[in-house]
Tab-separated table of C-alpha atoms in Angstrom:
chain	number	residue	atom	x	y	z
S	25	GLY	CA	127.753	-11.045	308.203
S	26	GLU	CA	127.270	-7.878	310.235
S	27	SER	CA	124.739	-7.718	312.961
S	28	VAL	CA	124.079	-4.390	314.984
S	29	GLY	CA	122.250	-4.392	318.339
S	30	LEU	CA	121.070	-1.992	320.800
S	31	HIS	CA	121.455	-2.427	324.634
S	32	LEU	CA	117.998	-0.928	325.495
S	33	PRO	CA	114.980	-0.951	323.362
S	34	THR	CA	113.634	2.131	325.613
S	35	LEU	CA	115.243	4.723	327.437
S	36	SER	CA	113.037	7.479	329.720
S	37	VAL	CA	115.103	10.497	330.999
S	38	GLN	CA	113.601	13.847	332.353
S	39	GLU	CA	113.916	16.940	330.412
S	40	GLY	CA	117.327	18.624	330.916
S	41	ASP	CA	119.254	15.507	331.608
S	42	ASN	CA	121.690	13.664	329.297
S	43	SER	CA	120.795	10.948	327.604
S	44	ILE	CA	123.254	7.785	326.532
S	45	ILE	CA	121.936	5.451	323.772
S	46	ASN	CA	124.418	2.736	323.018
S	47	CYS	CA	124.962	0.095	320.452
S	48	ALA	CA	127.118	-2.900	319.433
S	49	TYR	CA	128.314	-4.098	316.251
S	50	SER	CA	129.846	-7.389	315.135
S	51	ASN	CA	132.159	-6.646	312.166
S	52	SER	CA	135.424	-5.212	313.348
S	53	ALA	CA	136.283	-4.234	309.403
S	54	SER	CA	133.281	-1.998	309.643
S	55	ASP	CA	134.474	1.586	309.166
S	56	TYR	CA	131.480	4.157	308.876
S	57	PHE	CA	128.746	4.718	311.645
S	58	ILE	CA	125.515	6.822	311.752
S	59	TRP	CA	123.146	7.644	313.816
S	60	TYR	CA	119.578	8.489	313.222
S	61	LYS	CA	116.612	9.773	314.593
S	62	GLN	CA	113.133	8.429	313.678
S	63	GLU	CA	110.137	10.618	314.881
S	64	SER	CA	106.687	9.493	314.630
S	65	GLY	CA	104.986	8.916	311.216
S	66	LYS	CA	108.528	10.318	309.467
S	67	GLY	CA	111.322	8.702	307.950
S	68	PRO	CA	114.963	8.462	309.491
S	69	GLN	CA	116.739	11.662	309.914
S	70	PHE	CA	120.579	11.532	309.751
S	71	ILE	CA	121.900	13.169	313.134
S	72	ILE	CA	125.802	12.373	313.191
S	73	ASP	CA	128.217	10.012	311.557
S	74	ILE	CA	131.741	8.910	312.526
S	75	ARG	CA	134.245	7.035	310.910
S	76	SER	CA	136.822	4.553	312.040
S	77	ASN	CA	139.711	6.608	312.461
S	78	MET	CA	138.038	8.580	314.806
S	79	ASP	CA	136.868	7.656	318.399
S	80	LYS	CA	134.854	10.972	319.290
S	81	ARG	CA	132.832	13.639	317.117
S	82	GLN	CA	130.591	16.340	318.424
S	83	GLY	CA	127.681	18.344	316.958
S	84	GLN	CA	124.894	20.493	318.098
S	85	ARG	CA	124.329	18.681	321.749
S	86	VAL	CA	124.990	15.602	320.307
S	87	THR	CA	128.141	13.442	320.658
S	88	VAL	CA	129.134	9.696	319.166
S	89	LEU	CA	131.717	7.931	320.763
S	90	LEU	CA	133.231	4.814	319.040
S	91	ASN	CA	135.327	2.219	320.711
S	92	LYS	CA	136.708	-0.268	318.014
S	93	THR	CA	138.227	-2.456	320.566
S	94	VAL	CA	135.061	-3.582	322.171
S	95	LYS	CA	132.914	-2.600	318.958
S	96	HIS	CA	130.841	-0.461	320.664
S	97	LEU	CA	129.049	2.760	319.685
S	98	SER	CA	127.306	5.482	321.825
S	99	LEU	CA	125.103	8.443	321.443
S	100	GLN	CA	125.276	11.188	324.033
S	101	ILE	CA	122.571	13.871	324.022
S	102	ALA	CA	123.240	16.878	326.135
S	103	ALA	CA	120.355	18.701	327.988
S	104	THR	CA	117.668	16.491	326.617
S	105	GLN	CA	114.535	18.464	325.548
S	106	PRO	CA	110.922	16.939	324.609
S	107	GLY	CA	111.713	17.807	321.048
S	108	ASP	CA	114.170	14.611	321.458
S	109	SER	CA	111.858	12.035	322.018
S	110	ALA	CA	112.071	9.809	319.054
S	111	VAL	CA	113.406	6.179	318.178
S	112	TYR	CA	117.181	6.485	317.645
S	113	PHE	CA	118.985	3.951	315.447
S	114	CYS	CA	122.678	3.301	314.730
S	115	ALA	CA	123.861	2.189	311.315
S	116	VAL	CA	126.971	0.553	310.283
S	117	TYR	CA	128.499	0.328	306.899
S	118	HIS	CA	129.202	-3.236	305.824
S	119	THR	CA	130.348	-4.615	302.355
S	120	HIS	CA	128.755	-8.171	301.977
S	121	ASN	CA	128.739	-10.783	299.434
S	122	GLN	CA	130.952	-8.794	297.251
S	123	ALA	CA	128.011	-7.751	295.332
S	124	GLY	CA	127.296	-4.590	297.096
S	125	THR	CA	127.546	-2.569	300.038
S	126	ALA	CA	124.740	-1.480	302.741
S	127	LEU	CA	124.144	0.137	305.984
S	128	ILE	CA	123.099	-2.263	308.388
S	129	PHE	CA	120.757	-0.690	310.959
S	130	GLY	CA	119.915	-1.695	314.620
S	131	LYS	CA	116.365	-2.132	316.039
S	132	GLY	CA	116.390	1.313	317.354
S	133	THR	CA	115.837	2.542	321.034
S	134	THR	CA	112.797	4.951	321.983
S	135	LEU	CA	113.825	7.731	323.681
S	136	SER	CA	111.054	9.531	325.971
S	137	VAL	CA	111.587	12.882	327.812
S	138	SER	CA	109.111	13.979	330.367
S	139	SER	CA	109.211	17.643	331.267
Y	14	ASP	CA	115.530	20.721	297.224
Y	15	ALA	CA	112.167	19.056	298.292
Y	16	GLY	CA	114.228	15.731	299.606
Y	17	VAL	CA	113.017	12.269	298.740
Y	18	ILE	CA	109.145	12.007	297.503
Y	19	GLN	CA	107.141	9.059	298.079
Y	20	SER	CA	103.687	8.149	296.880
Y	21	PRO	CA	101.160	7.075	298.267
Y	22	ARG	CA	101.708	7.939	301.945
Y	23	HIS	CA	99.139	5.525	302.667
Y	24	GLU	CA	97.942	2.457	300.924
Y	25	VAL	CA	95.212	0.032	302.058
Y	26	THR	CA	94.402	-2.791	299.910
Y	27	GLU	CA	92.987	-6.326	299.915
Y	28	MET	CA	95.097	-9.560	299.891
Y	29	GLY	CA	96.064	-10.756	296.146
Y	30	GLN	CA	95.860	-7.366	294.771
Y	31	GLU	CA	98.913	-5.650	293.014
Y	32	VAL	CA	100.615	-2.552	295.138
Y	33	THR	CA	102.769	-0.129	293.382
Y	34	LEU	CA	104.925	2.305	295.555
Y	35	ARG	CA	106.697	5.127	294.104
Y	36	CYS	CA	109.893	7.097	294.615
Y	37	LYS	CA	111.454	10.393	293.499
Y	38	PRO	CA	115.040	10.375	294.939
Y	39	ILE	CA	117.136	13.590	295.568
Y	40	SER	CA	118.282	15.179	292.382
Y	41	GLY	CA	121.892	14.263	291.484
Y	42	HIS	CA	122.131	11.142	294.013
Y	43	ASP	CA	123.178	8.313	292.273
Y	44	TYR	CA	122.121	5.611	294.404
Y	45	LEU	CA	118.606	4.647	295.346
Y	46	PHE	CA	117.437	1.909	298.307
Y	47	TRP	CA	114.080	0.842	299.085
Y	48	TYR	CA	113.622	-0.310	302.728
Y	49	ARG	CA	110.908	-2.152	304.753
Y	50	GLN	CA	110.290	-1.625	308.465
Y	51	THR	CA	108.259	-3.497	310.837
Y	52	MET	CA	108.011	-3.729	314.633
Y	53	MET	CA	109.299	-7.317	314.585
Y	54	ARG	CA	111.896	-7.031	311.867
Y	55	GLY	CA	113.252	-3.361	312.298
Y	56	LEU	CA	114.346	-1.496	309.034
Y	57	GLU	CA	115.530	-4.282	306.566
Y	58	LEU	CA	117.362	-3.224	303.088
Y	59	LEU	CA	115.170	-4.581	300.336
Y	60	ILE	CA	116.878	-3.605	297.497
Y	61	TYR	CA	119.290	-0.870	295.974
Y	62	PHE	CA	120.364	0.765	292.549
Y	63	ASN	CA	123.527	2.490	291.347
Y	64	ASN	CA	122.686	4.590	288.332
Y	65	ASN	CA	119.673	3.051	287.884
Y	66	VAL	CA	120.963	-0.416	287.934
Y	67	PRO	CA	119.939	-2.844	290.549
Y	68	ILE	CA	123.153	-3.668	292.259
Y	69	ASP	CA	121.604	-5.848	295.301
Y	70	ASP	CA	118.269	-7.260	295.447
Y	71	SER	CA	119.140	-9.997	298.249
Y	72	GLY	CA	116.844	-8.491	300.323
Y	73	MET	CA	113.692	-8.743	298.447
Y	74	PRO	CA	111.710	-11.341	300.193
Y	75	GLU	CA	110.165	-13.432	297.419
Y	76	ASP	CA	109.256	-13.310	293.745
Y	77	ARG	CA	106.219	-11.595	294.324
Y	78	PHE	CA	108.409	-8.305	294.980
Y	79	SER	CA	109.808	-6.407	292.070
Y	80	ALA	CA	111.554	-2.769	291.850
Y	81	LYS	CA	112.517	-0.964	288.990
Y	82	MET	CA	114.487	2.282	288.162
Y	83	PRO	CA	113.666	3.322	284.817
Y	84	ASN	CA	115.500	6.682	285.228
Y	85	ALA	CA	117.512	9.030	287.600
Y	86	SER	CA	114.498	10.501	288.988
Y	87	PHE	CA	111.836	7.839	289.527
Y	88	SER	CA	111.694	3.975	291.207
Y	89	THR	CA	108.675	1.861	291.789
Y	90	LEU	CA	108.688	-0.934	294.192
Y	91	LYS	CA	105.696	-3.357	293.091
Y	92	ILE	CA	104.284	-6.191	295.197
Y	93	GLN	CA	102.052	-8.779	293.350
Y	94	PRO	CA	100.166	-10.525	294.693
Y	95	SER	CA	99.973	-8.691	297.992
Y	96	GLU	CA	99.625	-10.542	301.209
Y	97	PRO	CA	98.948	-9.097	304.775
Y	98	ARG	CA	102.206	-9.950	306.031
Y	99	ASP	CA	103.280	-7.378	303.614
Y	100	SER	CA	101.788	-4.841	305.715
Y	101	ALA	CA	104.564	-2.337	306.834
Y	102	VAL	CA	106.092	1.102	306.247
Y	103	TYR	CA	108.290	1.174	303.079
Y	104	PHE	CA	110.757	3.590	302.753
Y	105	CYS	CA	112.910	4.926	299.933
Y	106	ALA	CA	116.197	6.768	300.493
Y	107	SER	CA	118.905	8.035	298.139
Y	108	SER	CA	122.810	9.231	298.582
Y	109	LEU	CA	125.616	10.548	296.512
Y	110	ILE	CA	127.945	7.636	297.240
Y	111	SER	CA	126.972	4.028	298.474
Y	112	GLY	CA	127.317	2.789	301.982
Y	113	ALA	CA	129.913	4.988	303.729
Y	114	TYR	CA	127.914	8.045	303.166
Y	115	GLU	CA	124.562	9.530	304.635
Y	116	GLN	CA	121.235	8.401	303.159
Y	117	TYR	CA	118.326	10.640	302.970
Y	118	PHE	CA	115.091	9.000	303.809
Y	119	GLY	CA	111.701	9.862	302.224
Y	120	PRO	CA	108.566	9.956	304.739
Y	121	GLY	CA	107.624	6.420	303.852
Y	122	THR	CA	104.542	4.581	302.274
Y	123	ARG	CA	102.483	2.600	305.004
Y	124	LEU	CA	101.138	-0.430	303.681
Y	125	THR	CA	97.975	-2.152	305.037
Y	126	VAL	CA	96.962	-5.330	303.429
Y	127	THR	CA	93.839	-6.974	304.453
């Protein structure tokens, strides 16, 4: 089945720096990927997504890069702000058991931004 | 839209008691998902529904867990009897289309079983 892993459980940056959070997945047939942000006491919130027919997608201050060759996904946050402090999850779309489909979530990277 | 609504937000109960968690998905969403989040295991999919029908319950940990969706605007996750290892945050999420589209999460129910 699919497995999703993050390279670092924690990341600490200074305000204004760029942050990069990495994620690896195992199933080369995966074709949809999402990054979620979870603040303390809240549910995960959608940040940005990308499909396998793209290798880069940009949002407001965020960029997602997809490298299908090595099955690697990254989230880049420009000019990181204290409000970006949260846990970030990557999620990979996976069809399994022919009975259903699911988003498989990684464990999460805790981003801490100091001012 | 109010988003996905879950109740209660916090639940503390004693081992052996029945616990019922409730969820109201976003209106018009055909898919509803129940997740459990713990520090050790992260975010795990328990079960999901399409048009009120359970599609995949392979993530439900054991027979003590059951979920229902009697109509498009309401779902319950029940644990009977509850055990301390069930302590976790339970999230409900909904989406327009399964899998390859964004899921919207509720605020979660923090369950503590003593």
